[in-house]
PDB file of C-alpha atoms in Angstrom:
ATOM      1  CA  MET A 720     -37.698 -26.907  19.019  1.00 80.00           C
ATOM      2  CA  MET A 721     -37.654 -27.362  22.711  1.00 84.00           C
ATOM      3  CA  LYS A 722     -39.364 -24.546  24.737  1.00 83.00           C
ATOM      4  CA  LYS A 723     -40.022 -23.954  28.375  1.00 83.00           C
ATOM      5  CA  LYS A 724     -41.004 -21.098  30.665  1.00 82.00           C
ATOM      6  CA  VAL A 725     -38.489 -20.404  33.402  1.00 82.00           C
ATOM      7  CA  PHE A 726     -39.306 -18.652  36.677  1.00 78.00           C
ATOM      8  CA  GLU A 727     -36.541 -16.930  38.733  1.00 72.00           C
ATOM      9  CA  GLY A 728     -38.196 -16.907  42.115  1.00 64.00           C
ATOM     10  CA  PHE A 729     -35.611 -14.661  43.845  1.00 61.00           C
ATOM     11  CA  ALA A 730     -35.915 -12.021  41.153  1.00 62.00           C
ATOM     12  CA  ASP A 731     -39.684 -12.481  40.668  1.00 71.00           C
ATOM     13  CA  GLU A 732     -39.174 -12.754  36.892  1.00 80.00           C
ATOM     14  CA  SER A 733     -39.954 -15.241  34.197  1.00 85.00           C
ATOM     15  CA  TYR A 734     -38.725 -15.774  30.710  1.00 86.00           C
ATOM     16  CA  VAL A 735     -39.066 -18.245  27.814  1.00 92.00           C
ATOM     17  CA  LYS A 736     -36.103 -20.363  26.983  1.00 94.00           C
ATOM     18  CA  ALA A 737     -36.000 -22.257  23.731  1.00 95.00           C
ATOM     19  CA  GLU A 738     -33.422 -24.463  22.038  1.00 94.00           C
ATOM     20  CA  LEU A 739     -33.601 -24.858  18.306  1.00 94.00           C
ATOM     21  CA  GLU A 740     -32.660 -27.985  16.451  1.00 91.00           C
ATOM     22  CA  ASN A 741     -29.399 -26.410  15.269  1.00 92.00           C
ATOM     23  CA  GLY A 742     -28.397 -25.771  18.883  1.00 93.00           C
ATOM     24  CA  LEU A 743     -29.153 -22.026  19.046  1.00 96.00           C
ATOM     25  CA  THR A 744     -30.396 -20.946  22.569  1.00 96.00           C
ATOM     26  CA  VAL A 745     -33.053 -18.222  22.726  1.00 97.00           C
ATOM     27  CA  TYR A 746     -34.192 -16.303  25.828  1.00 97.00           C
ATOM     28  CA  ILE A 747     -37.246 -14.078  25.684  1.00 96.00           C
ATOM     29  CA  SER A 748     -38.696 -11.934  28.432  1.00 95.00           C
ATOM     30  CA  GLU A 749     -42.097 -10.450  27.488  1.00 93.00           C
ATOM     31  CA  LYS A 750     -42.653  -7.039  28.972  1.00 93.00           C
ATOM     32  CA  PRO A 751     -45.947  -5.693  27.728  1.00 91.00           C
ATOM     33  CA  GLN A 752     -45.839  -2.723  30.005  1.00 91.00           C
ATOM     34  CA  TYR A 753     -42.577  -1.570  28.242  1.00 93.00           C
ATOM     35  CA  SER A 754     -42.608   0.904  25.413  1.00 93.00           C
ATOM     36  CA  SER A 755     -39.286  -0.337  23.951  1.00 95.00           C
ATOM     37  CA  SER A 756     -37.632  -3.605  23.079  1.00 97.00           C
ATOM     38  CA  TYR A 757     -34.008  -4.814  23.245  1.00 97.00           C
ATOM     39  CA  ALA A 758     -32.306  -7.727  21.404  1.00 98.00           C
ATOM     40  CA  ILE A 759     -28.861  -9.214  21.490  1.00 98.00           C
ATOM     41  CA  PHE A 760     -27.498 -11.854  19.085  1.00 98.00           C
ATOM     42  CA  GLY A 761     -24.209 -13.115  20.519  1.00 98.00           C
ATOM     43  CA  THR A 762     -21.575 -15.776  20.124  1.00 98.00           C
ATOM     44  CA  LYS A 763     -19.259 -17.343  22.788  1.00 96.00           C
ATOM     45  CA  TYR A 764     -16.267 -16.039  21.090  1.00 97.00           C
ATOM     46  CA  GLY A 765     -13.986 -13.272  22.372  1.00 97.00           C
ATOM     47  CA  SER A 766     -10.413 -11.951  22.373  1.00 96.00           C
ATOM     48  CA  ILE A 767      -9.006 -14.787  24.455  1.00 95.00           C
ATOM     49  CA  ASP A 768      -9.947 -17.353  21.738  1.00 96.00           C
ATOM     50  CA  THR A 769      -6.639 -17.086  19.867  1.00 95.00           C
ATOM     51  CA  ARG A 770      -6.004 -20.913  19.819  1.00 95.00           C
ATOM     52  CA  PHE A 771      -8.568 -23.453  18.890  1.00 95.00           C
ATOM     53  CA  ALA A 772      -9.539 -26.523  16.887  1.00 95.00           C
ATOM     54  CA  LYS A 773     -12.757 -27.321  14.993  1.00 93.00           C
ATOM     55  CA  ASP A 774     -14.340 -30.758  14.851  1.00 91.00           C
ATOM     56  CA  ASP A 775     -11.170 -32.563  16.215  1.00 84.00           C
ATOM     57  CA  GLY A 776      -9.082 -30.877  13.638  1.00 87.00           C
ATOM     58  CA  GLU A 777      -5.611 -29.401  14.035  1.00 91.00           C
ATOM     59  CA  MET A 778      -5.117 -26.751  16.678  1.00 93.00           C
ATOM     60  CA  ILE A 779      -4.443 -23.397  15.069  1.00 94.00           C
ATOM     61  CA  ASP A 780      -3.209 -20.052  16.340  1.00 95.00           C
ATOM     62  CA  VAL A 781      -4.825 -16.820  15.088  1.00 96.00           C
ATOM     63  CA  PRO A 782      -3.646 -13.162  15.391  1.00 96.00           C
ATOM     64  CA  GLU A 783      -4.638 -11.267  18.574  1.00 95.00           C
ATOM     65  CA  GLY A 784      -7.605  -9.005  18.009  1.00 95.00           C
ATOM     66  CA  ILE A 785      -9.292 -11.069  15.295  1.00 96.00           C
ATOM     67  CA  ALA A 786     -12.577 -11.556  17.216  1.00 97.00           C
ATOM     68  CA  HIS A 787     -12.912  -7.636  17.441  1.00 96.00           C
ATOM     69  CA  TYR A 788     -11.840  -7.356  13.780  1.00 96.00           C
ATOM     70  CA  LEU A 789     -14.566  -9.782  12.770  1.00 96.00           C
ATOM     71  CA  GLU A 790     -17.148  -7.867  14.746  1.00 96.00           C
ATOM     72  CA  HIS A 791     -16.300  -4.681  12.599  1.00 94.00           C
ATOM     73  CA  LYS A 792     -16.437  -6.495   9.314  1.00 94.00           C
ATOM     74  CA  LEU A 793     -19.821  -8.205   9.847  1.00 95.00           C
ATOM     75  CA  PHE A 794     -21.633  -4.924   9.682  1.00 94.00           C
ATOM     76  CA  GLU A 795     -20.472  -4.549   6.028  1.00 90.00           C
ATOM     77  CA  GLY A 796     -22.461  -6.864   3.918  1.00 87.00           C
ATOM     78  CA  GLU A 797     -22.594  -7.467   0.116  1.00 86.00           C
ATOM     79  CA  ASP A 798     -25.886  -5.710   0.056  1.00 85.00           C
ATOM     80  CA  GLY A 799     -24.918  -2.730   2.166  1.00 85.00           C
ATOM     81  CA  ASP A 800     -24.056  -1.571   5.676  1.00 90.00           C
ATOM     82  CA  ALA A 801     -26.258  -2.723   8.593  1.00 94.00           C
ATOM     83  CA  PHE A 802     -26.170   0.618  10.233  1.00 94.00           C
ATOM     84  CA  SER A 803     -27.710   2.201   7.163  1.00 94.00           C
ATOM     85  CA  LYS A 804     -30.553  -0.238   7.396  1.00 95.00           C
ATOM     86  CA  TYR A 805     -31.112   0.489  11.108  1.00 96.00           C
ATOM     87  CA  ALA A 806     -31.150   4.151  10.337  1.00 94.00           C
ATOM     88  CA  LYS A 807     -34.265   3.672   8.182  1.00 95.00           C
ATOM     89  CA  THR A 808     -36.111   1.859  10.879  1.00 95.00           C
ATOM     90  CA  GLY A 809     -35.156   4.167  13.758  1.00 94.00           C
ATOM     91  CA  ALA A 810     -33.408   1.559  15.857  1.00 96.00           C
ATOM     92  CA  ASN A 811     -30.356   2.225  17.993  1.00 96.00           C
ATOM     93  CA  ALA A 812     -27.796  -0.501  17.104  1.00 97.00           C
ATOM     94  CA  ASN A 813     -24.352  -1.362  18.313  1.00 97.00           C
ATOM     95  CA  ALA A 814     -21.929  -4.235  19.001  1.00 97.00           C
ATOM     96  CA  PHE A 815     -19.063  -5.150  21.316  1.00 97.00           C
ATOM     97  CA  THR A 816     -16.335  -7.733  21.737  1.00 97.00           C
ATOM     98  CA  SER A 817     -15.237  -8.707  25.209  1.00 96.00           C
ATOM     99  CA  PHE A 818     -12.691 -11.314  26.462  1.00 94.00           C
ATOM    100  CA  ASP A 819     -15.168 -14.242  25.834  1.00 93.00           C
ATOM    101  CA  ARG A 820     -18.181 -12.785  23.933  1.00 96.00           C
ATOM    102  CA  THR A 821     -19.039 -10.983  20.751  1.00 98.00           C
ATOM    103  CA  CYS A 822     -22.529  -9.482  20.696  1.00 98.00           C
ATOM    104  CA  TYR A 823     -24.609  -7.523  18.255  1.00 98.00           C
ATOM    105  CA  LEU A 824     -27.594  -5.566  19.594  1.00 98.00           C
ATOM    106  CA  PHE A 825     -30.299  -3.046  18.947  1.00 97.00           C
ATOM    107  CA  SER A 826     -33.063  -1.284  20.896  1.00 97.00           C
ATOM    108  CA  CYS A 827     -36.107   0.238  19.430  1.00 97.00           C
ATOM    109  CA  SER A 828     -39.595   1.577  20.288  1.00 94.00           C
ATOM    110  CA  ASP A 829     -41.116   0.521  16.952  1.00 94.00           C
ATOM    111  CA  ASN A 830     -40.512  -1.829  14.034  1.00 96.00           C
ATOM    112  CA  PHE A 831     -39.165  -4.542  16.281  1.00 97.00           C
ATOM    113  CA  TYR A 832     -39.642  -7.482  13.953  1.00 97.00           C
ATOM    114  CA  GLU A 833     -38.149  -5.600  10.987  1.00 97.00           C
ATOM    115  CA  ASN A 834     -35.156  -4.714  13.209  1.00 97.00           C
ATOM    116  CA  LEU A 835     -34.838  -8.297  14.329  1.00 97.00           C
ATOM    117  CA  ASP A 836     -34.820  -9.369  10.694  1.00 97.00           C
ATOM    118  CA  ILE A 837     -31.885  -6.998  10.061  1.00 97.00           C
ATOM    119  CA  LEU A 838     -29.992  -8.382  13.074  1.00 97.00           C
ATOM    120  CA  LEU A 839     -30.534 -12.075  12.169  1.00 97.00           C
ATOM    121  CA  ASN A 840     -29.543 -11.593   8.508  1.00 96.00           C
ATOM    122  CA  PHE A 841     -26.326  -9.416   8.778  1.00 96.00           C
ATOM    123  CA  VAL A 842     -24.848 -11.624  11.555  1.00 97.00           C
ATOM    124  CA  GLN A 843     -25.398 -14.641   9.470  1.00 95.00           C
ATOM    125  CA  SER A 844     -24.093 -13.090   6.114  1.00 94.00           C
ATOM    126  CA  PRO A 845     -20.288 -12.640   6.321  1.00 95.00           C
ATOM    127  CA  TYR A 846     -18.762 -10.853   3.331  1.00 94.00           C
ATOM    128  CA  PHE A 847     -15.000 -10.569   3.460  1.00 93.00           C
ATOM    129  CA  THR A 848     -12.704  -9.600   0.598  1.00 91.00           C
ATOM    130  CA  GLU A 849      -9.029  -8.719   0.626  1.00 90.00           C
ATOM    131  CA  GLU A 850      -9.902  -5.192  -0.293  1.00 89.00           C
ATOM    132  CA  ASN A 851     -12.391  -4.491   2.514  1.00 89.00           C
ATOM    133  CA  VAL A 852     -10.317  -6.387   5.097  1.00 91.00           C
ATOM    134  CA  LEU A 853      -7.252  -4.244   4.295  1.00 90.00           C
ATOM    135  CA  LYS A 854      -9.288  -1.017   4.532  1.00 87.00           C
ATOM    136  CA  GLU A 855     -10.361  -1.967   8.036  1.00 88.00           C
ATOM    137  CA  GLN A 856      -6.787  -2.285   9.271  1.00 89.00           C
ATOM    138  CA  GLY A 857      -6.354   1.530   9.277  1.00 88.00           C
ATOM    139  CA  ILE A 858      -9.697   2.087  11.077  1.00 89.00           C
ATOM    140  CA  ILE A 859      -8.886  -0.454  13.829  1.00 93.00           C
ATOM    141  CA  GLY A 860      -5.337   0.758  13.995  1.00 91.00           C
ATOM    142  CA  GLN A 861      -6.600   4.207  14.875  1.00 91.00           C
ATOM    143  CA  GLU A 862      -8.932   2.784  17.505  1.00 91.00           C
ATOM    144  CA  ILE A 863      -5.963   0.846  19.035  1.00 92.00           C
ATOM    145  CA  ARG A 864      -3.826   3.987  19.169  1.00 91.00           C
ATOM    146  CA  MET A 865      -6.773   5.876  20.753  1.00 91.00           C
ATOM    147  CA  TYR A 866      -7.017   3.365  23.596  1.00 89.00           C
ATOM    148  CA  ASP A 867      -3.260   3.546  24.055  1.00 89.00           C
ATOM    149  CA  ASP A 868      -3.861   7.280  25.027  1.00 90.00           C
ATOM    150  CA  SER A 869      -6.743   6.358  27.381  1.00 91.00           C
ATOM    151  CA  PRO A 870      -5.583   6.372  31.046  1.00 92.00           C
ATOM    152  CA  SER A 871      -8.412   4.330  32.275  1.00 90.00           C
ATOM    153  CA  TRP A 872      -7.853   1.663  29.573  1.00 92.00           C
ATOM    154  CA  ARG A 873      -4.219   1.627  30.051  1.00 94.00           C
ATOM    155  CA  VAL A 874      -4.379   1.274  33.852  1.00 94.00           C
ATOM    156  CA  MET A 875      -6.678  -1.771  33.534  1.00 94.00           C
ATOM    157  CA  PHE A 876      -4.469  -3.541  30.922  1.00 95.00           C
ATOM    158  CA  ASN A 877      -1.339  -2.732  32.716  1.00 96.00           C
ATOM    159  CA  LEU A 878      -2.924  -4.594  35.598  1.00 96.00           C
ATOM    160  CA  LEU A 879      -3.884  -7.608  33.465  1.00 96.00           C
ATOM    161  CA  GLU A 880      -0.453  -7.666  31.641  1.00 95.00           C
ATOM    162  CA  ASN A 881       1.237  -7.997  35.055  1.00 95.00           C
ATOM    163  CA  MET A 882      -1.250 -10.385  36.596  1.00 95.00           C
ATOM    164  CA  TYR A 883      -1.173 -12.906  33.710  1.00 94.00           C
ATOM    165  CA  GLN A 884       1.937 -14.465  32.192  1.00 93.00           C
ATOM    166  CA  ASN A 885       0.622 -16.492  29.308  1.00 92.00           C
ATOM    167  CA  HIS A 886      -3.186 -16.221  29.082  1.00 91.00           C
ATOM    168  CA  PRO A 887      -4.384 -13.887  26.244  1.00 92.00           C
ATOM    169  CA  VAL A 888      -6.576 -11.935  28.643  1.00 92.00           C
ATOM    170  CA  ARG A 889      -3.394  -9.889  29.083  1.00 93.00           C
ATOM    171  CA  ILE A 890      -3.669  -8.629  25.481  1.00 91.00           C
ATOM    172  CA  ASP A 891      -5.834  -5.697  24.456  1.00 93.00           C
ATOM    173  CA  ILE A 892      -9.186  -6.878  23.102  1.00 95.00           C
ATOM    174  CA  ALA A 893      -8.543  -5.094  19.742  1.00 93.00           C
ATOM    175  CA  GLY A 894      -5.061  -6.629  19.484  1.00 94.00           C
ATOM    176  CA  THR A 895      -2.056  -4.586  18.394  1.00 92.00           C
ATOM    177  CA  VAL A 896      -1.225  -2.698  15.167  1.00 92.00           C
ATOM    178  CA  GLU A 897       1.204  -5.497  14.420  1.00 94.00           C
ATOM    179  CA  SER A 898      -1.163  -8.494  15.046  1.00 94.00           C
ATOM    180  CA  ILE A 899      -4.031  -7.078  13.038  1.00 94.00           C
ATOM    181  CA  ALA A 900      -1.786  -6.661  10.064  1.00 94.00           C
ATOM    182  CA  LYS A 901      -1.694 -10.447   9.777  1.00 95.00           C
ATOM    183  CA  ILE A 902      -5.502 -10.790   9.504  1.00 95.00           C
ATOM    184  CA  ASP A 903      -6.854 -11.653   6.038  1.00 94.00           C
ATOM    185  CA  ALA A 904     -10.240 -12.802   4.604  1.00 95.00           C
ATOM    186  CA  ASP A 905      -9.392 -16.483   4.817  1.00 95.00           C
ATOM    187  CA  LEU A 906      -8.640 -16.239   8.585  1.00 95.00           C
ATOM    188  CA  LEU A 907     -11.838 -14.236   9.251  1.00 96.00           C
ATOM    189  CA  TYR A 908     -13.932 -16.919   7.394  1.00 96.00           C
ATOM    190  CA  LYS A 909     -12.176 -19.647   9.424  1.00 95.00           C
ATOM    191  CA  CYS A 910     -12.995 -17.961  12.651  1.00 97.00           C
ATOM    192  CA  TYR A 911     -16.502 -17.217  11.586  1.00 97.00           C
ATOM    193  CA  GLU A 912     -17.202 -20.761  10.433  1.00 95.00           C
ATOM    194  CA  THR A 913     -16.014 -22.060  13.821  1.00 96.00           C
ATOM    195  CA  PHE A 914     -17.541 -19.694  16.379  1.00 97.00           C
ATOM    196  CA  TYR A 915     -20.486 -18.242  14.591  1.00 97.00           C
ATOM    197  CA  ASN A 916     -22.236 -21.652  14.478  1.00 96.00           C
ATOM    198  CA  PRO A 917     -25.758 -21.525  15.957  1.00 95.00           C
ATOM    199  CA  ALA A 918     -24.879 -24.050  18.621  1.00 95.00           C
ATOM    200  CA  ASN A 919     -22.212 -21.632  19.948  1.00 96.00           C
ATOM    201  CA  MET A 920     -24.571 -18.656  19.792  1.00 97.00           C
ATOM    202  CA  PHE A 921     -27.521 -17.214  21.768  1.00 97.00           C
ATOM    203  CA  ILE A 922     -30.308 -14.637  21.446  1.00 98.00           C
ATOM    204  CA  CYS A 923     -31.637 -12.636  24.256  1.00 97.00           C
ATOM    205  CA  ILE A 924     -34.699 -10.441  23.880  1.00 97.00           C
ATOM    206  CA  ALA A 925     -36.752  -8.313  26.283  1.00 96.00           C
ATOM    207  CA  GLY A 926     -39.546  -5.906  25.634  1.00 96.00           C
ATOM    208  CA  ASN A 927     -43.062  -5.345  24.381  1.00 94.00           C
ATOM    209  CA  ILE A 928     -43.040  -8.303  22.014  1.00 95.00           C
ATOM    210  CA  ASP A 929     -44.796 -11.611  21.513  1.00 95.00           C
ATOM    211  CA  ALA A 930     -42.558 -14.624  22.348  1.00 95.00           C
ATOM    212  CA  ASP A 931     -44.263 -17.070  20.011  1.00 95.00           C
ATOM    213  CA  LYS A 932     -44.217 -14.785  17.028  1.00 96.00           C
ATOM    214  CA  THR A 933     -40.559 -13.898  17.784  1.00 96.00           C
ATOM    215  CA  LEU A 934     -39.535 -17.522  18.103  1.00 96.00           C
ATOM    216  CA  LYS A 935     -41.170 -18.410  14.744  1.00 96.00           C
ATOM    217  CA  GLN A 936     -39.330 -15.581  13.035  1.00 97.00           C
ATOM    218  CA  ILE A 937     -35.987 -16.738  14.552  1.00 97.00           C
ATOM    219  CA  GLU A 938     -36.612 -20.339  13.622  1.00 94.00           C
ATOM    220  CA  LYS A 939     -37.484 -19.435  10.109  1.00 94.00           C
ATOM    221  CA  THR A 940     -34.408 -17.133   9.613  1.00 94.00           C
ATOM    222  CA  VAL A 941     -31.478 -18.783  11.346  1.00 93.00           C
ATOM    223  CA  THR A 942     -29.282 -21.173   9.372  1.00 88.00           C
ATOM    224  CA  LYS A 943     -29.786 -24.946   9.722  1.00 85.00           C
ATOM    225  CA  ASN A 944     -26.060 -25.642  10.074  1.00 85.00           C
ATOM    226  CA  ASN A 945     -25.072 -28.737  12.190  1.00 87.00           C
ATOM    227  CA  PRO A 946     -23.298 -28.009  15.447  1.00 88.00           C
ATOM    228  CA  VAL A 947     -19.531 -27.869  15.409  1.00 91.00           C
ATOM    229  CA  GLN A 948     -17.168 -29.233  18.154  1.00 93.00           C
ATOM    230  CA  ILE A 949     -14.922 -26.446  19.348  1.00 94.00           C
ATOM    231  CA  THR A 950     -11.783 -27.195  21.396  1.00 94.00           C
ATOM    232  CA  ARG A 951     -10.157 -24.125  22.909  1.00 92.00           C
ATOM    233  CA  GLY A 952      -6.440 -24.070  23.558  1.00 90.00           C
ATOM    234  CA  SER A 953      -4.998 -23.990  26.959  1.00 86.00           C
ATOM    235  CA  PHE A 954      -2.200 -21.541  27.956  1.00 85.00           C
ATOM    236  CA  ASN A 955      -0.551 -23.091  30.946  1.00 87.00           C
ATOM    237  CA  GLU A 956      -1.186 -20.128  33.145  1.00 89.00           C
ATOM    238  CA  PRO A 957       0.686 -20.268  36.553  1.00 90.00           C
ATOM    239  CA  GLN A 958      -0.841 -18.954  39.722  1.00 89.00           C
ATOM    240  CA  GLY A 959       1.889 -16.392  40.227  1.00 92.00           C
ATOM    241  CA  VAL A 960       1.786 -12.935  38.719  1.00 94.00           C
ATOM    242  CA  VAL A 961       4.474 -11.287  36.456  1.00 95.00           C
ATOM    243  CA  SER A 962       4.877  -8.241  38.694  1.00 95.00           C
ATOM    244  CA  ASN A 963       3.273  -6.872  41.815  1.00 95.00           C
ATOM    245  CA  TYR A 964       3.510  -3.254  40.745  1.00 96.00           C
ATOM    246  CA  VAL A 965       3.696  -1.305  37.494  1.00 95.00           C
ATOM    247  CA  GLU A 966       3.495   2.371  36.776  1.00 95.00           C
ATOM    248  CA  GLN A 967       2.918   4.406  33.652  1.00 95.00           C
ATOM    249  CA  LYS A 968       3.009   8.198  33.192  1.00 94.00           C
ATOM    250  CA  LEU A 969       0.228   9.807  31.141  1.00 91.00           C
ATOM    251  CA  ALA A 970      -1.290  13.273  31.178  1.00 89.00           C
ATOM    252  CA  VAL A 971      -4.021  13.039  33.848  1.00 89.00           C
ATOM    253  CA  ASN A 972      -5.294  15.580  36.440  1.00 87.00           C
ATOM    254  CA  MET A 973      -5.452  12.866  39.146  1.00 86.00           C
ATOM    255  CA  PRO A 974      -3.589   9.623  39.534  1.00 90.00           C
ATOM    256  CA  MET A 975      -5.433   6.433  38.801  1.00 91.00           C
ATOM    257  CA  PHE A 976      -4.865   2.938  40.102  1.00 93.00           C
ATOM    258  CA  CYS A 977      -6.290  -0.590  39.949  1.00 93.00           C
ATOM    259  CA  PHE A 978      -5.735  -3.450  42.433  1.00 92.00           C
ATOM    260  CA  GLY A 979      -6.326  -7.014  41.320  1.00 93.00           C
ATOM    261  CA  TYR A 980      -6.441 -10.462  42.825  1.00 91.00           C
ATOM    262  CA  LYS A 981      -5.790 -13.484  40.551  1.00 89.00           C
ATOM    263  CA  GLN A 982      -8.008 -16.486  41.250  1.00 82.00           C
ATOM    264  CA  LYS A 983      -7.550 -19.762  39.569  1.00 74.00           C
ATOM    265  CA  ILE A 984     -10.883 -21.492  38.884  1.00 70.00           C
ATOM    266  CA  ALA A 985     -11.908 -24.710  37.134  1.00 62.00           C
ATOM    267  CA  THR A 986     -14.374 -23.068  34.745  1.00 66.00           C
ATOM    268  CA  PRO A 987     -15.050 -19.519  33.499  1.00 62.00           C
ATOM    269  CA  TYR A 988     -18.737 -19.949  33.416  1.00 69.00           C
ATOM    270  CA  ARG A 989     -20.784 -19.135  36.500  1.00 75.00           C
ATOM    271  CA  ARG A 990     -24.445 -19.541  37.351  1.00 79.00           C
ATOM    272  CA  LEU A 991     -26.572 -16.518  37.956  1.00 79.00           C
ATOM    273  CA  LYS A 992     -26.830 -17.300  41.640  1.00 83.00           C
ATOM    274  CA  SER A 993     -23.058 -17.310  41.906  1.00 84.00           C
ATOM    275  CA  LYS A 994     -22.798 -13.865  40.053  1.00 84.00           C
ATOM    276  CA  VAL A 995     -25.379 -12.349  42.476  1.00 87.00           C
ATOM    277  CA  CYS A 996     -23.676 -13.747  45.533  1.00 89.00           C
ATOM    278  CA  VAL A 997     -20.198 -12.444  44.397  1.00 89.00           C
ATOM    279  CA  GLY A 998     -21.746  -9.133  43.618  1.00 91.00           C
ATOM    280  CA  MET A 999     -23.198  -8.957  47.160  1.00 94.00           C
ATOM    281  CA  LEU A1000     -19.906  -9.970  48.710  1.00 94.00           C
ATOM    282  CA  LEU A1001     -17.981  -7.275  46.808  1.00 94.00           C
ATOM    283  CA  GLU A1002     -20.526  -4.734  47.846  1.00 96.00           C
ATOM    284  CA  ILE A1003     -20.070  -5.711  51.462  1.00 96.00           C
ATOM    285  CA  ILE A1004     -16.198  -5.635  51.192  1.00 95.00           C
ATOM    286  CA  CYS A1005     -15.758  -2.375  49.218  1.00 93.00           C
ATOM    287  CA  GLY A1006     -19.172  -0.786  48.413  1.00 95.00           C
ATOM    288  CA  ASP A1007     -19.870   2.731  49.277  1.00 93.00           C
ATOM    289  CA  ALA A1008     -21.246   1.755  52.657  1.00 94.00           C
ATOM    290  CA  SER A1009     -18.194  -0.373  53.627  1.00 96.00           C
ATOM    291  CA  PRO A1010     -15.427   0.656  56.157  1.00 96.00           C
ATOM    292  CA  LEU A1011     -12.855   0.146  53.419  1.00 95.00           C
ATOM    293  CA  TYR A1012     -14.489   2.617  51.073  1.00 96.00           C
ATOM    294  CA  ALA A1013     -14.861   5.184  53.877  1.00 96.00           C
ATOM    295  CA  ARG A1014     -11.170   4.828  54.743  1.00 96.00           C
ATOM    296  CA  LEU A1015      -9.930   5.137  51.123  1.00 94.00           C
ATOM    297  CA  MET A1016     -12.221   8.181  50.650  1.00 95.00           C
ATOM    298  CA  ASN A1017     -11.029   9.907  53.828  1.00 96.00           C
ATOM    299  CA  GLU A1018      -7.419   9.290  52.827  1.00 94.00           C
ATOM    300  CA  GLY A1019      -8.135  10.923  49.389  1.00 92.00           C
ATOM    301  CA  LEU A1020      -7.175   7.767  47.489  1.00 92.00           C
ATOM    302  CA  ILE A1021     -10.480   7.461  45.668  1.00 93.00           C
ATOM    303  CA  ASN A1022     -13.434   9.528  44.577  1.00 91.00           C
ATOM    304  CA  ASP A1023     -16.949   8.896  43.319  1.00 88.00           C
ATOM    305  CA  ASP A1024     -15.585   7.046  40.186  1.00 88.00           C
ATOM    306  CA  PHE A1025     -14.464   4.196  42.409  1.00 93.00           C
ATOM    307  CA  ASP A1026     -15.729   0.894  41.082  1.00 92.00           C
ATOM    308  CA  PHE A1027     -15.178  -2.903  41.383  1.00 92.00           C
ATOM    309  CA  GLU A1028     -15.997  -6.014  39.375  1.00 89.00           C
ATOM    310  CA  TYR A1029     -15.336  -9.809  39.192  1.00 86.00           C
ATOM    311  CA  PHE A1030     -14.737 -11.393  35.906  1.00 81.00           C
TER     312      PHE A1030
END
């Protein structure tokens, strides 16, 4: 295991970064003054990973929404549900799937190492059967229909669907009712064995914990799998947009709108300094102290819910 202490001078913070022999990267920030602790076990796998190859194998296409589906199913193990285990320790647990990440997390004020053990074990113990996969289709189908009725969700994906022509970022993270009907246990295992390899994963921890003790627990518990080579498919996305304007009518008290700018970049991964600088730039352009914000507010086009992001 390679371990070093990293100092972020501009943030006046430090953390321990370790890379295990299986390729797993771990970040730990000791906060002895904190009364609680927080942990994330994540993989670089999200809704846009619908085309990929493993270890120079054949490129395959999988149904839209499968990363989110896999997130749901991992909580259900052969020895019981992970949420039930967390309920006994008093931890607050959750998970999320984004365009390029799937993360499992918990926060707690006590029993940290026991909670970490639950996290490490259930994320590494997939249990998929045709029966439990089929049962999940109805649950996720309801979730998809719920988001179809959410004005804030629809206005964002209407934007993405009309900005992007081919890239899967235009598709709802949960997929569609039709796409998830194509998911079976074999496909879930195929995606899990590709993307849930330790070399493609990371653990981030902050709180009132001991870094050395935590690293020993992680090193003892994580699998010793060899790293896999993942090739992600390309989608030949042109610079132009599908449409400059789209409108949908839903039952809302006040109209909602999104404005987007499509930027073509060489790599989706940005350094922390880049993220901070872009955040500052956006704050200058359209933050609540900017002339643009004042003009939009005075014209009644926005309210206190106005927000912006770069992703």
